[in-house]
CSV table of C-alpha atoms in Angstrom, one decimal:
chain,number,residue,atom,x,y,z
L,437,MET,CA,-65.0,-20.9,-92.5
L,438,SER,CA,-61.7,-21.6,-94.1
L,439,ILE,CA,-58.8,-23.2,-92.3
L,440,HIS,CA,-55.4,-21.4,-92.5
L,441,ILE,CA,-52.8,-23.4,-90.7
L,442,THR,CA,-50.2,-24.5,-93.2
L,443,GLY,CA,-49.2,-21.3,-95.0
L,444,ASP,CA,-50.0,-23.2,-98.2
L,445,ASP,CA,-53.3,-22.3,-99.9
L,446,SER,CA,-53.7,-25.6,-101.6
L,447,ALA,CA,-53.0,-27.6,-98.4
L,448,ASP,CA,-55.3,-25.4,-96.4
L,449,ARG,CA,-58.1,-25.9,-99.0
L,450,VAL,CA,-57.8,-29.7,-98.5
L,451,LEU,CA,-58.2,-29.2,-94.7
L,452,THR,CA,-61.2,-26.9,-95.2
L,453,GLU,CA,-63.0,-29.1,-97.7
L,454,ASP,CA,-62.3,-32.6,-96.2
L,455,PRO,CA,-63.1,-33.4,-92.6
L,456,PHE,CA,-60.9,-36.5,-92.7
L,457,ALA,CA,-58.0,-34.3,-93.9
L,458,LEU,CA,-58.4,-32.1,-90.8
L,459,LEU,CA,-58.5,-35.1,-88.5
L,460,VAL,CA,-55.3,-36.6,-90.2
L,461,GLY,CA,-53.5,-33.3,-89.9
L,462,MET,CA,-54.2,-33.2,-86.2
L,463,MET,CA,-53.1,-36.9,-85.8
L,464,LEU,CA,-49.8,-36.0,-87.5
L,465,ASP,CA,-49.3,-33.0,-85.2
L,466,GLN,CA,-46.7,-34.5,-82.8
L,467,GLN,CA,-43.0,-34.2,-82.7
L,468,TYR,CA,-43.2,-32.3,-86.0
L,469,PRO,CA,-43.9,-28.6,-86.8
L,470,MET,CA,-47.6,-28.1,-86.9
L,471,GLU,CA,-47.8,-26.4,-90.3
L,472,HIS,CA,-45.9,-29.4,-91.8
L,473,ALA,CA,-48.1,-31.9,-90.0
L,474,PHE,CA,-51.2,-30.3,-91.4
L,475,ARG,CA,-49.7,-30.3,-94.9
L,476,GLY,CA,-49.6,-34.2,-94.7
L,477,PRO,CA,-53.1,-34.8,-95.9
L,478,ALA,CA,-52.5,-32.8,-99.1
L,479,LYS,CA,-49.4,-34.9,-99.8
L,480,VAL,CA,-51.4,-38.1,-99.3
L,481,LEU,CA,-54.2,-36.8,-101.6
L,482,ASP,CA,-51.6,-35.8,-104.3
L,483,ARG,CA,-49.9,-39.2,-104.2
L,484,PHE,CA,-52.7,-41.6,-103.4
L,485,GLY,CA,-55.5,-39.7,-105.3
L,486,THR,CA,-58.0,-39.7,-102.5
L,487,LEU,CA,-58.5,-39.2,-98.8
L,488,ASP,CA,-61.4,-41.7,-98.7
L,489,PRO,CA,-61.0,-43.6,-95.4
L,490,ALA,CA,-62.2,-46.9,-96.9
L,491,ARG,CA,-59.6,-46.7,-99.7
L,492,ILE,CA,-56.8,-45.7,-97.3
L,493,ALA,CA,-57.7,-48.5,-94.8
L,494,ALA,CA,-57.7,-51.1,-97.6
L,495,ALA,CA,-54.4,-50.0,-99.2
L,496,ASP,CA,-51.5,-52.3,-99.1
L,497,PRO,CA,-49.6,-51.3,-95.9
L,498,GLU,CA,-46.1,-51.5,-97.5
L,499,GLU,CA,-47.1,-49.5,-100.6
L,500,PHE,CA,-49.0,-46.9,-98.4
L,501,ALA,CA,-45.9,-46.5,-96.1
L,502,ALA,CA,-43.7,-46.0,-99.2
L,503,LEU,CA,-46.1,-43.4,-100.5
L,504,CYS,CA,-46.0,-41.6,-97.1
L,505,SER,CA,-42.2,-41.8,-97.0
L,506,THR,CA,-41.5,-40.3,-100.4
L,507,PRO,CA,-39.8,-37.0,-99.9
L,508,PRO,CA,-41.1,-34.7,-98.7
L,509,ALA,CA,-42.5,-37.3,-96.3
L,510,ILE,CA,-45.8,-36.7,-94.5
L,511,HIS,CA,-44.0,-36.8,-91.1
L,512,ARG,CA,-40.5,-37.2,-89.6
L,513,PHE,CA,-41.6,-40.8,-88.8
L,514,PRO,CA,-43.5,-41.6,-92.0
L,515,GLY,CA,-43.6,-45.4,-91.6
L,516,SER,CA,-45.3,-45.4,-88.2
L,517,MET,CA,-47.5,-42.5,-89.1
L,518,ALA,CA,-48.6,-44.3,-92.3
L,519,ALA,CA,-49.7,-47.3,-90.2
L,520,ARG,CA,-51.5,-45.0,-87.7
L,521,LEU,CA,-53.2,-43.2,-90.6
L,522,GLN,CA,-54.5,-46.5,-91.9
L,523,ALA,CA,-55.7,-47.5,-88.5
L,524,LEU,CA,-57.5,-44.1,-88.2
L,525,ALA,CA,-59.1,-44.5,-91.6
L,526,ALA,CA,-60.3,-48.0,-90.7
L,527,LEU,CA,-61.9,-46.8,-87.4
L,528,VAL,CA,-63.6,-43.9,-89.3
L,529,GLU,CA,-64.8,-46.3,-91.9
L,530,GLU,CA,-66.1,-48.9,-89.4
L,531,ARG,CA,-67.6,-46.6,-86.8
L,532,TYR,CA,-68.7,-43.7,-88.8
L,533,ASP,CA,-69.3,-45.2,-92.3
L,534,GLY,CA,-66.4,-43.2,-93.6
L,535,ARG,CA,-68.1,-39.9,-92.8
L,536,THR,CA,-65.6,-38.3,-90.5
L,537,GLU,CA,-67.9,-35.3,-89.6
L,538,ARG,CA,-70.2,-37.8,-87.8
L,539,LEU,CA,-67.5,-37.9,-85.1
L,540,TRP,CA,-68.6,-34.4,-84.1
L,541,THR,CA,-72.1,-33.8,-85.6
L,542,GLU,CA,-73.5,-36.7,-83.6
L,543,ALA,CA,-71.9,-35.8,-80.3
L,544,THR,CA,-74.4,-34.2,-78.1
L,545,THR,CA,-72.1,-32.8,-75.4
L,546,GLY,CA,-68.5,-31.6,-75.3
L,547,ARG,CA,-67.7,-34.5,-73.0
L,548,GLU,CA,-69.0,-37.0,-75.5
L,549,LEU,CA,-67.1,-35.4,-78.3
L,550,LEU,CA,-63.9,-35.4,-76.3
L,551,LYS,CA,-64.4,-39.1,-75.5
L,552,ARG,CA,-65.0,-40.0,-79.2
L,553,VAL,CA,-61.9,-38.2,-80.2
L,554,MET,CA,-59.8,-39.9,-77.5
L,555,GLU,CA,-60.9,-43.2,-78.9
L,556,LEU,CA,-59.0,-42.5,-82.2
L,557,PRO,CA,-55.5,-43.9,-82.8
L,558,GLY,CA,-52.9,-41.3,-81.9
L,559,PHE,CA,-55.2,-39.1,-79.8
L,560,GLY,CA,-54.4,-38.8,-76.1
L,561,LYS,CA,-56.3,-36.5,-73.8
L,562,GLN,CA,-54.4,-33.3,-74.6
L,563,LYS,CA,-54.5,-33.8,-78.4
L,564,ALA,CA,-58.2,-34.6,-78.2
L,565,GLN,CA,-58.8,-31.4,-76.2
L,566,ILE,CA,-56.9,-29.4,-78.8
L,567,PHE,CA,-58.9,-30.9,-81.7
L,568,VAL,CA,-62.2,-30.3,-80.0
L,569,ALA,CA,-61.1,-26.7,-79.4
L,570,LEU,CA,-60.1,-26.4,-83.1
L,571,LEU,CA,-63.6,-27.7,-84.1
L,572,ALA,CA,-65.2,-25.2,-81.8
L,573,LYS,CA,-63.1,-22.1,-82.6
L,574,GLN,CA,-62.7,-22.6,-86.3
L,575,LEU,CA,-65.7,-24.6,-87.4
L,576,GLY,CA,-68.3,-23.5,-84.9
L,577,VAL,CA,-68.8,-27.1,-83.5
L,578,ARG,CA,-69.8,-26.3,-80.0
L,579,PRO,CA,-71.8,-28.9,-78.2
L,580,ASP,CA,-72.9,-28.1,-74.7
L,581,GLY,CA,-70.0,-28.2,-72.3
L,582,TRP,CA,-67.2,-28.1,-74.9
L,583,GLU,CA,-65.4,-25.4,-72.9
L,584,GLN,CA,-65.2,-27.6,-69.8
L,585,ALA,CA,-64.1,-30.6,-71.9
L,586,VAL,CA,-61.2,-28.7,-73.4
L,587,GLY,CA,-60.1,-26.8,-70.4
L,588,ASP,CA,-57.6,-23.9,-71.0
L,589,TYR,CA,-57.7,-24.6,-74.8
L,590,ALA,CA,-61.1,-22.9,-74.8
L,591,LEU,CA,-59.6,-19.6,-73.5
L,592,GLU,CA,-58.8,-16.7,-75.8
L,593,GLY,CA,-55.2,-16.4,-76.8
L,594,HIS,CA,-52.7,-18.4,-78.8
L,595,ARG,CA,-52.3,-21.7,-77.0
L,596,SER,CA,-52.5,-24.3,-79.7
L,597,VAL,CA,-53.2,-25.0,-83.4
L,598,ALA,CA,-56.9,-24.3,-82.5
L,599,ASP,CA,-55.9,-20.6,-82.4
L,600,VAL,CA,-53.8,-20.6,-85.7
L,601,VAL,CA,-55.5,-18.6,-88.5
L,602,ASP,CA,-52.5,-17.2,-90.3
L,603,GLY,CA,-48.7,-16.9,-90.1
L,604,GLU,CA,-48.8,-14.3,-87.3
L,605,THR,CA,-51.0,-16.4,-85.0
L,606,LEU,CA,-48.8,-19.5,-85.8
L,607,GLN,CA,-45.8,-17.6,-84.4
L,608,LYS,CA,-47.8,-16.5,-81.3
L,609,VAL,CA,-48.6,-20.1,-80.6
L,610,ARG,CA,-45.0,-21.1,-81.0
L,611,ASP,CA,-44.0,-18.3,-78.6
L,612,PHE,CA,-46.6,-19.4,-76.1
L,613,LYS,CA,-45.3,-23.0,-76.2
L,614,LYS,CA,-41.7,-21.9,-75.8
L,615,GLN,CA,-42.7,-19.9,-72.7
L,616,LYS,CA,-44.5,-22.9,-71.2
L,617,LYS,CA,-41.5,-25.1,-71.8
L,618,ALA,CA,-39.2,-22.6,-70.2
L,619,ALA,CA,-41.5,-22.2,-67.2
L,620,ALA,CA,-41.7,-26.0,-66.8
L,621,LYS,CA,-37.9,-26.3,-66.9
L,622,GLN,CA,-37.5,-23.7,-64.2
L,623,GLN,CA,-40.0,-25.6,-61.9
L,624,ALA,CA,-38.2,-28.9,-62.5
């Protein structure tokens, strides 16, 4: 299945073809519009020439941060995200021999998969749940108990990036998030 999150065919192709790119896009998805976050891996690939975790982890931190900061930057906080990306690459290289997909192909339960994702730099519980839901809904990665592990993100609807398949669903997710924020404000 092809990923369609960014509104840019080339960037979406990178996400579809490279598991590490998809993971990086999810890592970058904070305090930044989701379609721009998920375009970040394509920018790194264009500028660095590869998304190989070993090469990214071994890159000179200052040079890599400069590459990530070059306009258009990979994130609104390119320096800290460049460091986090290198830490993520190092973990994928050390723990999974640079094969990102092992993160999910070797998980036997949804709970185990969620735990593995939560161990990654930049992934708290909510982000990990969304990523597991994305894997399930868009890539068919559905270990036993994945629905319980991700909670409401398993439900039908337009709750998160896991439900984005085109521009229309992207807008529906934005509307859903806006409604949730408004409801939370009223309760505060």
